[in-house]
Amino acid sequence: MNILVTGATGFIGRHLVKRLLEARHSVRCLVRKASNINNLKNFRVDLYEGDLLQPKSLEGILEGIDLVYHLAGIVSSRQTSKFYIGNVIATKNLLEICKNSKIKNFIYVSSIAVYQPPSSKTLLDENSPCKPITPYGKTKLEAERLVLHYFHNYNLPIVIVRGSVVYGPFETEVVTKFFLNLIKKKKIFVIGDGDNFRSLSYIDNFIDGLLLVGEHLESIGRIYNLSDQKAYTLNEILETSSRIIGAKIKIVFLPNWLGNIFWLIYNILEKLFRIFSIELYSIKVLSMNLGCDVSKIANELGYSSQIDLKEGLRRTFEWIRDTYV
Ligand SMILES: NC(=O)c1ccc[n+]([C@@H]2O[C@H](COP(=O)([O-])OP(=O)(O)OC[C@H]3O[C@@H](n4cnc5c(N)ncnc54)[C@H](OP(=O)(O)O)[C@@H]3O)[C@@H](O)[C@H]2O)c1
């Protein structure tokens, strides 16, 4: 198949491109003028220079393309406006190009950040209420609604995949910083008792799921959660990390009321000053229940995650040590 990948220079994109090439697909990658294309240099891919925020630059991008994986977006930024531009406007521009094309599938990689975090230890399934609490989640949901609009109004074949936090080699943002802190400080502050669900996707498992979605045309029009099959608790993630690092990680448990104060300050900064405080958000979100039910993709498409937490963390810590320590 001839496949277009947006966001190919990013963390998930680089892994996806590698696996698509291994499966003998032809891959076109959208790259920006300023993109760092080092990770794509050794691959036989067709580099298409353009920018999702400049619709004219996208005009020939779908020539000969059967399937689109749309990964490009803004995952982390201190300015809330960047999320809207990078996730909503960018997706709309791409959908406009796709609406009159002959593509057989448009796979939109969304996030479980679109859900309202449940107050109890229940798992999120595809029917759970969508009420995002962050600018990232809000703009991913808005982009999903656009994708569904093009499906209903223009018959654009689409699938939406809602991923949990993805980790693994070459992730350089939040998760790696979190693990690096564990390695260096061997100490972490946790609000609550750490018994909350925090689903994770090891990158290879996540790519397995994305490939399955691309292979099954019967999934058109559907929404799937994608994550490791087991929903881990925060304590489980920390204990497993501790064993792999080979040192005891000191967990300092903080009372919930302190978390509520952090959350209040976070919301004031976001609503009044349009600032996204990743620090306040990170400490609070760690205590939330974000456990993912993946039985729909497992039952309908045969997904099962092959790499367990221990092995995923072992590979990730090895990469972090080689790269940063
Ligand atoms: N990482 C996770 O834990 C996770 C979990 C669930 C869902 N997701 C979703 O998966 C997707 C990929 O995530 P990631 O972690 O791989 O992100 P990432 O590493 O930050 O990569 C983002 C990619 O988007 C590209 N991009 C951004 N704006 C663009 C534009 N205007 N035109 C063209 N390309 C643009 C970037 O290109 P440059 O190289 O030019 O900057 C980069 O390739 C995102 O949509 C994210 O919401 C991620």
mmCIF file of N, CA and C in Angstrom, residues 111-225:
data_model
loop_
_atom_site.group_PDB
_atom_site.id
_atom_site.type_symbol
_atom_site.label_atom_id
_atom_site.label_comp_id
_atom_site.label_asym_id
_atom_site.label_seq_id
_atom_site.Cartn_x
_atom_site.Cartn_y
_atom_site.Cartn_z
ATOM 1 N N SER A 111 -6.318 10.667 21.581
ATOM 2 C CA SER A 111 -5.771 10.364 22.912
ATOM 3 C C SER A 111 -6.892 10.094 23.912
ATOM 4 N N ILE A 112 -6.576 9.322 24.957
ATOM 5 C CA ILE A 112 -7.571 9.119 26.017
ATOM 6 C C ILE A 112 -7.721 10.393 26.859
ATOM 7 N N ALA A 113 -6.934 11.426 26.523
ATOM 8 C CA ALA A 113 -7.104 12.734 27.190
ATOM 9 C C ALA A 113 -8.459 13.361 26.835
ATOM 10 N N VAL A 114 -9.163 12.791 25.855
ATOM 11 C CA VAL A 114 -10.495 13.330 25.500
ATOM 12 C C VAL A 114 -11.549 12.948 26.552
ATOM 13 N N TYR A 115 -11.250 11.942 27.387
ATOM 14 C CA TYR A 115 -12.246 11.480 28.369
ATOM 15 C C TYR A 115 -12.207 12.327 29.629
ATOM 16 N N GLN A 116 -13.323 12.271 30.349
ATOM 17 C CA GLN A 116 -13.345 12.837 31.690
ATOM 18 C C GLN A 116 -12.711 11.795 32.616
ATOM 19 N N PRO A 117 -11.657 12.139 33.359
ATOM 20 C CA PRO A 117 -11.076 11.125 34.240
ATOM 21 C C PRO A 117 -12.112 10.678 35.273
ATOM 22 N N PRO A 118 -12.372 9.375 35.381
ATOM 23 C CA PRO A 118 -13.404 8.918 36.323
ATOM 24 C C PRO A 118 -12.965 9.123 37.772
ATOM 25 N N SER A 119 -13.948 9.329 38.648
ATOM 26 C CA SER A 119 -13.584 9.579 40.048
ATOM 27 C C SER A 119 -13.284 8.271 40.782
ATOM 28 N N SER A 120 -13.722 7.142 40.220
ATOM 29 C CA SER A 120 -13.421 5.860 40.868
ATOM 30 C C SER A 120 -12.521 5.029 39.941
ATOM 31 N N LYS A 121 -12.142 3.826 40.442
ATOM 32 C CA LYS A 121 -11.215 2.997 39.661
ATOM 33 C C LYS A 121 -11.936 2.224 38.564
ATOM 34 N N THR A 122 -12.647 2.934 37.686
ATOM 35 C CA THR A 122 -13.281 2.241 36.564
ATOM 36 C C THR A 122 -12.440 2.482 35.318
ATOM 37 N N LEU A 123 -12.511 1.524 34.386
ATOM 38 C CA LEU A 123 -11.723 1.672 33.164
ATOM 39 C C LEU A 123 -12.507 2.471 32.125
ATOM 40 N N LEU A 124 -11.794 3.267 31.350
ATOM 41 C CA LEU A 124 -12.422 4.070 30.299
ATOM 42 C C LEU A 124 -12.631 3.208 29.064
ATOM 43 N N ASP A 125 -13.890 3.131 28.601
ATOM 44 C CA ASP A 125 -14.084 2.493 27.297
ATOM 45 C C ASP A 125 -14.559 3.559 26.309
ATOM 46 N N GLU A 126 -14.796 3.136 25.068
ATOM 47 C CA GLU A 126 -15.083 4.100 24.008
ATOM 48 C C GLU A 126 -16.391 4.850 24.242
ATOM 49 N N ASN A 127 -17.245 4.340 25.148
ATOM 50 C CA ASN A 127 -18.506 5.037 25.436
ATOM 51 C C ASN A 127 -18.433 5.912 26.686
ATOM 52 N N SER A 128 -17.276 5.963 27.310
ATOM 53 C CA SER A 128 -17.140 6.802 28.510
ATOM 54 C C SER A 128 -17.320 8.267 28.125
ATOM 55 N N PRO A 129 -17.815 9.082 29.072
ATOM 56 C CA PRO A 129 -18.059 10.488 28.741
ATOM 57 C C PRO A 129 -16.784 11.227 28.328
ATOM 58 N N CYS A 130 -16.905 12.002 27.272
ATOM 59 C CA CYS A 130 -15.774 12.819 26.818
ATOM 60 C C CYS A 130 -15.920 14.214 27.403
ATOM 61 N N LYS A 131 -15.088 14.516 28.362
ATOM 62 C CA LYS A 131 -15.085 15.866 28.956
ATOM 63 C C LYS A 131 -13.648 16.156 29.378
ATOM 64 N N PRO A 132 -12.838 16.534 28.379
ATOM 65 C CA PRO A 132 -11.407 16.690 28.654
ATOM 66 C C PRO A 132 -11.117 17.814 29.644
ATOM 67 N N ILE A 133 -10.027 17.666 30.378
ATOM 68 C CA ILE A 133 -9.702 18.650 31.416
ATOM 69 C C ILE A 133 -8.455 19.467 31.079
ATOM 70 N N THR A 134 -7.861 19.198 29.918
ATOM 71 C CA THR A 134 -6.657 19.961 29.544
ATOM 72 C C THR A 134 -6.848 20.551 28.149
ATOM 73 N N PRO A 135 -6.083 21.599 27.833
ATOM 74 C CA PRO A 135 -6.164 22.164 26.479
ATOM 75 C C PRO A 135 -5.796 21.118 25.424
ATOM 76 N N TYR A 136 -4.847 20.250 25.755
ATOM 77 C CA TYR A 136 -4.477 19.183 24.813
ATOM 78 C C TYR A 136 -5.693 18.290 24.542
ATOM 79 N N GLY A 137 -6.327 17.805 25.619
ATOM 80 C CA GLY A 137 -7.484 16.915 25.469
ATOM 81 C C GLY A 137 -8.643 17.595 24.747
ATOM 82 N N LYS A 138 -8.862 18.867 25.080
ATOM 83 C CA LYS A 138 -9.969 19.594 24.449
ATOM 84 C C LYS A 138 -9.758 19.717 22.944
ATOM 85 N N THR A 139 -8.523 19.998 22.546
ATOM 86 C CA THR A 139 -8.283 20.185 21.108
ATOM 87 C C THR A 139 -8.228 18.839 20.379
ATOM 88 N N LYS A 140 -7.815 17.770 21.066
ATOM 89 C CA LYS A 140 -7.857 16.444 20.428
ATOM 90 C C LYS A 140 -9.315 16.041 20.198
ATOM 91 N N LEU A 141 -10.190 16.372 21.165
ATOM 92 C CA LEU A 141 -11.611 16.041 20.995
ATOM 93 C C LEU A 141 -12.218 16.870 19.857
ATOM 94 N N GLU A 142 -11.834 18.136 19.796
ATOM 95 C CA GLU A 142 -12.372 18.978 18.720
ATOM 96 C C GLU A 142 -11.912 18.442 17.358
ATOM 97 N N ALA A 143 -10.679 18.011 17.296
ATOM 98 C CA ALA A 143 -10.174 17.436 16.040
ATOM 99 C C ALA A 143 -10.918 16.143 15.711
ATOM 100 N N GLU A 144 -11.196 15.323 16.721
ATOM 101 C CA GLU A 144 -11.976 14.082 16.487
ATOM 102 C C GLU A 144 -13.341 14.424 15.880
ATOM 103 N N ARG A 145 -13.969 15.473 16.428
ATOM 104 C CA ARG A 145 -15.304 15.852 15.929
ATOM 105 C C ARG A 145 -15.240 16.294 14.473
ATOM 106 N N LEU A 146 -14.152 16.959 14.119
ATOM 107 C CA LEU A 146 -13.962 17.348 12.717
ATOM 108 C C LEU A 146 -13.832 16.099 11.841
ATOM 109 N N VAL A 147 -13.029 15.162 12.334
ATOM 110 C CA VAL A 147 -12.805 13.917 11.577
ATOM 111 C C VAL A 147 -14.149 13.217 11.354
ATOM 112 N N LEU A 148 -14.972 13.150 12.394
ATOM 113 C CA LEU A 148 -16.289 12.502 12.275
ATOM 114 C C LEU A 148 -17.207 13.295 11.340
ATOM 115 N N HIS A 149 -17.073 14.614 11.347
ATOM 116 C CA HIS A 149 -17.869 15.463 10.454
ATOM 117 C C HIS A 149 -17.571 15.110 8.986
ATOM 118 N N TYR A 150 -16.299 14.922 8.681
ATOM 119 C CA TYR A 150 -15.923 14.585 7.295
ATOM 120 C C TYR A 150 -16.371 13.166 6.944
ATOM 121 N N PHE A 151 -16.429 12.305 7.934
ATOM 122 C CA PHE A 151 -16.932 10.941 7.702
ATOM 123 C C PHE A 151 -18.423 10.992 7.369
ATOM 124 N N HIS A 152 -19.195 11.723 8.158
ATOM 125 C CA HIS A 152 -20.646 11.754 7.976
ATOM 126 C C HIS A 152 -21.064 12.598 6.765
ATOM 127 N N ASN A 153 -20.358 13.677 6.515
ATOM 128 C CA ASN A 153 -20.808 14.604 5.473
ATOM 129 C C ASN A 153 -20.124 14.430 4.125
ATOM 130 N N TYR A 154 -18.931 13.838 4.118
ATOM 131 C CA TYR A 154 -18.202 13.695 2.838
ATOM 132 C C TYR A 154 -17.821 12.250 2.567
ATOM 133 N N ASN A 155 -18.337 11.319 3.372
ATOM 134 C CA ASN A 155 -18.010 9.897 3.204
ATOM 135 C C ASN A 155 -16.515 9.614 3.257
ATOM 136 N N LEU A 156 -15.793 10.458 3.953
ATOM 137 C CA LEU A 156 -14.357 10.189 4.083
ATOM 138 C C LEU A 156 -14.186 8.982 5.009
ATOM 139 N N PRO A 157 -13.512 7.920 4.526
ATOM 140 C CA PRO A 157 -13.324 6.747 5.404
ATOM 141 C C PRO A 157 -12.314 7.073 6.507
ATOM 142 N N ILE A 158 -12.744 6.961 7.732
ATOM 143 C CA ILE A 158 -11.865 7.345 8.856
ATOM 144 C C ILE A 158 -11.913 6.301 9.978
ATOM 145 N N VAL A 159 -10.875 6.302 10.792
ATOM 146 C CA VAL A 159 -10.878 5.570 12.063
ATOM 147 C C VAL A 159 -10.199 6.479 13.090
ATOM 148 N N ILE A 160 -10.738 6.483 14.296
ATOM 149 C CA ILE A 160 -10.105 7.274 15.358
ATOM 150 C C ILE A 160 -9.505 6.310 16.383
ATOM 151 N N VAL A 161 -8.238 6.523 16.703
ATOM 152 C CA VAL A 161 -7.560 5.678 17.692
ATOM 153 C C VAL A 161 -7.192 6.550 18.891
ATOM 154 N N ARG A 162 -7.721 6.206 20.051
ATOM 155 C CA ARG A 162 -7.425 6.992 21.259
ATOM 156 C C ARG A 162 -6.353 6.295 22.085
ATOM 157 N N GLY A 163 -5.170 6.846 22.044
ATOM 158 C CA GLY A 163 -4.049 6.199 22.721
ATOM 159 C C GLY A 163 -3.894 6.661 24.164
ATOM 160 N N SER A 164 -3.439 5.733 25.009
ATOM 161 C CA SER A 164 -3.003 6.138 26.359
ATOM 162 C C SER A 164 -1.590 6.689 26.222
ATOM 163 N N VAL A 165 -0.970 7.061 27.326
ATOM 164 C CA VAL A 165 0.403 7.588 27.267
ATOM 165 C C VAL A 165 1.319 6.521 26.650
ATOM 166 N N VAL A 166 2.058 6.938 25.629
ATOM 167 C CA VAL A 166 2.946 6.000 24.939
ATOM 168 C C VAL A 166 4.376 6.250 25.447
ATOM 169 N N TYR A 167 5.095 5.155 25.728
ATOM 170 C CA TYR A 167 6.470 5.327 26.200
ATOM 171 C C TYR A 167 7.381 4.372 25.449
ATOM 172 N N GLY A 168 8.681 4.661 25.529
ATOM 173 C CA GLY A 168 9.646 3.785 24.861
ATOM 174 C C GLY A 168 10.797 4.612 24.319
ATOM 175 N N PRO A 169 11.779 3.940 23.705
ATOM 176 C CA PRO A 169 12.933 4.637 23.153
ATOM 177 C C PRO A 169 12.533 5.735 22.175
ATOM 178 N N PHE A 170 13.231 6.847 22.264
ATOM 179 C CA PHE A 170 13.073 8.035 21.400
ATOM 180 C C PHE A 170 11.940 8.953 21.833
ATOM 181 N N GLU A 171 11.242 8.613 22.947
ATOM 182 C CA GLU A 171 10.316 9.607 23.508
ATOM 183 C C GLU A 171 11.204 10.565 24.279
ATOM 184 N N THR A 172 11.043 11.861 24.030
ATOM 185 C CA THR A 172 11.987 12.793 24.655
ATOM 186 C C THR A 172 11.282 13.828 25.538
ATOM 187 N N GLU A 173 9.995 13.669 25.726
ATOM 188 C CA GLU A 173 9.274 14.690 26.484
ATOM 189 C C GLU A 173 8.906 14.199 27.886
ATOM 190 N N VAL A 174 7.607 14.265 28.199
ATOM 191 C CA VAL A 174 7.137 14.081 29.577
ATOM 192 C C VAL A 174 7.562 12.746 30.201
ATOM 193 N N VAL A 175 7.344 11.645 29.493
ATOM 194 C CA VAL A 175 7.560 10.338 30.117
ATOM 195 C C VAL A 175 9.043 10.097 30.390
ATOM 196 N N THR A 176 9.864 10.442 29.408
ATOM 197 C CA THR A 176 11.297 10.239 29.595
ATOM 198 C C THR A 176 11.811 11.124 30.722
ATOM 199 N N LYS A 177 11.327 12.367 30.792
ATOM 200 C CA LYS A 177 11.752 13.260 31.883
ATOM 201 C C LYS A 177 11.342 12.669 33.236
ATOM 202 N N PHE A 178 10.152 12.080 33.276
ATOM 203 C CA PHE A 178 9.651 11.454 34.507
ATOM 204 C C PHE A 178 10.572 10.289 34.918
ATOM 205 N N PHE A 179 10.901 9.421 33.955
ATOM 206 C CA PHE A 179 11.760 8.264 34.265
ATOM 207 C C PHE A 179 13.184 8.709 34.623
ATOM 208 N N LEU A 180 13.671 9.733 33.919
ATOM 209 C CA LEU A 180 15.016 10.236 34.178
ATOM 210 C C LEU A 180 15.105 10.773 35.610
ATOM 211 N N ASN A 181 14.050 11.449 36.037
ATOM 212 C CA ASN A 181 13.983 11.949 37.410
ATOM 213 C C ASN A 181 14.040 10.807 38.413
ATOM 214 N N LEU A 182 13.350 9.708 38.095
ATOM 215 C CA LEU A 182 13.373 8.543 38.985
ATOM 216 C C LEU A 182 14.791 7.996 39.100
ATOM 217 N N ILE A 183 15.471 7.909 37.941
ATOM 218 C CA ILE A 183 16.834 7.374 37.946
ATOM 219 C C ILE A 183 17.748 8.277 38.775
ATOM 220 N N LYS A 184 17.628 9.589 38.566
ATOM 221 C CA LYS A 184 18.572 10.521 39.206
ATOM 222 C C LYS A 184 18.233 10.767 40.671
ATOM 223 N N LYS A 185 16.953 11.018 40.961
ATOM 224 C CA LYS A 185 16.607 11.440 42.335
ATOM 225 C C LYS A 185 16.181 10.271 43.219
ATOM 226 N N LYS A 186 15.711 9.211 42.611
ATOM 227 C CA LYS A 186 15.217 8.033 43.353
ATOM 228 C C LYS A 186 14.173 8.429 44.396
ATOM 229 N N LYS A 187 13.406 9.431 44.038
ATOM 230 C CA LYS A 187 12.386 9.930 44.963
ATOM 231 C C LYS A 187 11.258 10.538 44.134
ATOM 232 N N ILE A 188 10.031 10.366 44.589
ATOM 233 C CA ILE A 188 8.906 10.958 43.854
ATOM 234 C C ILE A 188 7.803 11.361 44.828
ATOM 235 N N PHE A 189 7.146 12.482 44.515
ATOM 236 C CA PHE A 189 6.003 12.925 45.305
ATOM 237 C C PHE A 189 4.735 12.457 44.608
ATOM 238 N N VAL A 190 3.872 11.787 45.349
ATOM 239 C CA VAL A 190 2.634 11.253 44.774
ATOM 240 C C VAL A 190 1.440 11.736 45.595
ATOM 241 N N ILE A 191 0.460 12.278 44.927
ATOM 242 C CA ILE A 191 -0.757 12.694 45.632
ATOM 243 C C ILE A 191 -1.687 11.488 45.743
ATOM 244 N N GLY A 192 -2.217 11.268 46.933
ATOM 245 C CA GLY A 192 -3.096 10.113 47.137
ATOM 246 C C GLY A 192 -2.281 8.901 47.552
ATOM 247 N N ASP A 193 -2.818 7.687 47.245
ATOM 248 C CA ASP A 193 -2.123 6.481 47.713
ATOM 249 C C ASP A 193 -1.433 5.696 46.591
ATOM 250 N N GLY A 194 -1.488 6.212 45.351
ATOM 251 C CA GLY A 194 -0.789 5.553 44.235
ATOM 252 C C GLY A 194 -1.506 4.320 43.710
ATOM 253 N N ASP A 195 -2.725 4.076 44.217
ATOM 254 C CA ASP A 195 -3.437 2.874 43.783
ATOM 255 C C ASP A 195 -4.338 3.156 42.566
ATOM 256 N N ASN A 196 -4.207 4.343 41.992
ATOM 257 C CA ASN A 196 -5.027 4.710 40.817
ATOM 258 C C ASN A 196 -4.470 4.088 39.536
ATOM 259 N N PHE A 197 -5.368 3.886 38.558
ATOM 260 C CA PHE A 197 -4.944 3.329 37.259
ATOM 261 C C PHE A 197 -4.219 4.379 36.425
ATOM 262 N N ARG A 198 -3.121 3.981 35.811
ATOM 263 C CA ARG A 198 -2.434 4.841 34.840
ATOM 264 C C ARG A 198 -2.036 3.950 33.664
ATOM 265 N N SER A 199 -2.918 3.862 32.690
ATOM 266 C CA SER A 199 -2.588 2.995 31.546
ATOM 267 C C SER A 199 -1.406 3.552 30.766
ATOM 268 N N LEU A 200 -0.613 2.657 30.240
ATOM 269 C CA LEU A 200 0.520 3.028 29.388
ATOM 270 C C LEU A 200 0.504 2.146 28.146
ATOM 271 N N SER A 201 1.100 2.651 27.071
ATOM 272 C CA SER A 201 1.306 1.826 25.873
ATOM 273 C C SER A 201 2.801 1.764 25.621
ATOM 274 N N TYR A 202 3.348 0.567 25.608
ATOM 275 C CA TYR A 202 4.739 0.492 25.140
ATOM 276 C C TYR A 202 4.704 0.715 23.628
ATOM 277 N N ILE A 203 5.693 1.458 23.128
ATOM 278 C CA ILE A 203 5.637 1.915 21.730
ATOM 279 C C ILE A 203 5.407 0.766 20.726
ATOM 280 N N ASP A 204 6.053 -0.384 20.928
ATOM 281 C CA ASP A 204 5.883 -1.470 19.948
ATOM 282 C C ASP A 204 4.453 -1.996 19.962
ATOM 283 N N ASN A 205 3.857 -2.052 21.158
ATOM 284 C CA ASN A 205 2.454 -2.492 21.255
ATOM 285 C C ASN A 205 1.544 -1.494 20.540
ATOM 286 N N PHE A 206 1.856 -0.207 20.751
ATOM 287 C CA PHE A 206 1.034 0.842 20.146
ATOM 288 C C PHE A 206 1.091 0.746 18.609
ATOM 289 N N ILE A 207 2.283 0.523 18.093
ATOM 290 C CA ILE A 207 2.425 0.416 16.629
ATOM 291 C C ILE A 207 1.697 -0.843 16.131
ATOM 292 N N ASP A 208 1.765 -1.942 16.891
ATOM 293 C CA ASP A 208 1.006 -3.148 16.511
ATOM 294 C C ASP A 208 -0.464 -2.781 16.295
ATOM 295 N N GLY A 209 -1.009 -2.004 17.234
ATOM 296 C CA GLY A 209 -2.421 -1.614 17.150
ATOM 297 C C GLY A 209 -2.689 -0.723 15.953
ATOM 298 N N LEU A 210 -1.803 0.244 15.710
ATOM 299 C CA LEU A 210 -2.007 1.145 14.562
ATOM 300 C C LEU A 210 -1.969 0.357 13.244
ATOM 301 N N LEU A 211 -1.060 -0.625 13.171
ATOM 302 C CA LEU A 211 -0.964 -1.417 11.938
ATOM 303 C C LEU A 211 -2.235 -2.233 11.736
ATOM 304 N N LEU A 212 -2.734 -2.804 12.828
ATOM 305 C CA LEU A 212 -3.977 -3.600 12.731
ATOM 306 C C LEU A 212 -5.134 -2.756 12.197
ATOM 307 N N VAL A 213 -5.241 -1.535 12.712
ATOM 308 C CA VAL A 213 -6.326 -0.653 12.277
ATOM 309 C C VAL A 213 -6.200 -0.387 10.772
ATOM 310 N N GLY A 214 -4.959 -0.177 10.324
ATOM 311 C CA GLY A 214 -4.739 0.084 8.904
ATOM 312 C C GLY A 214 -5.055 -1.111 8.019
ATOM 313 N N GLU A 215 -4.939 -2.312 8.589
ATOM 314 C CA GLU A 215 -5.160 -3.531 7.786
ATOM 315 C C GLU A 215 -6.630 -3.908 7.682
ATOM 316 N N HIS A 216 -7.462 -3.396 8.594
ATOM 317 C CA HIS A 216 -8.862 -3.838 8.659
ATOM 318 C C HIS A 216 -9.815 -2.749 8.180
ATOM 319 N N LEU A 217 -10.253 -2.876 6.935
ATOM 320 C CA LEU A 217 -11.157 -1.839 6.415
ATOM 321 C C LEU A 217 -12.517 -1.863 7.105
ATOM 322 N N GLU A 218 -12.843 -2.987 7.773
ATOM 323 C CA GLU A 218 -14.136 -3.039 8.468
ATOM 324 C C GLU A 218 -14.158 -2.115 9.688
ATOM 325 N N SER A 219 -12.992 -1.575 10.036
ATOM 326 C CA SER A 219 -12.962 -0.676 11.199
ATOM 327 C C SER A 219 -13.368 0.758 10.834
ATOM 328 N N ILE A 220 -13.626 1.001 9.568
ATOM 329 C CA ILE A 220 -13.982 2.360 9.119
ATOM 330 C C ILE A 220 -15.172 2.909 9.912
ATOM 331 N N GLY A 221 -15.039 4.146 10.331
ATOM 332 C CA GLY A 221 -16.116 4.827 11.052
ATOM 333 C C GLY A 221 -16.101 4.549 12.546
ATOM 334 N N ARG A 222 -15.134 3.750 12.998
ATOM 335 C CA ARG A 222 -15.139 3.362 14.419
ATOM 336 C C ARG A 222 -14.080 4.118 15.223
ATOM 337 N N ILE A 223 -14.288 4.045 16.524
ATOM 338 C CA ILE A 223 -13.331 4.643 17.469
ATOM 339 C C ILE A 223 -12.782 3.503 18.329
ATOM 340 N N TYR A 224 -11.462 3.473 18.509
ATOM 341 C CA TYR A 224 -10.860 2.433 19.352
ATOM 342 C C TYR A 224 -9.932 3.050 20.391
ATOM 343 N N ASN A 225 -10.009 2.554 21.619
ATOM 344 C CA ASN A 225 -8.950 2.814 22.594
ATOM 345 C C ASN A 225 -7.759 1.949 22.228
#
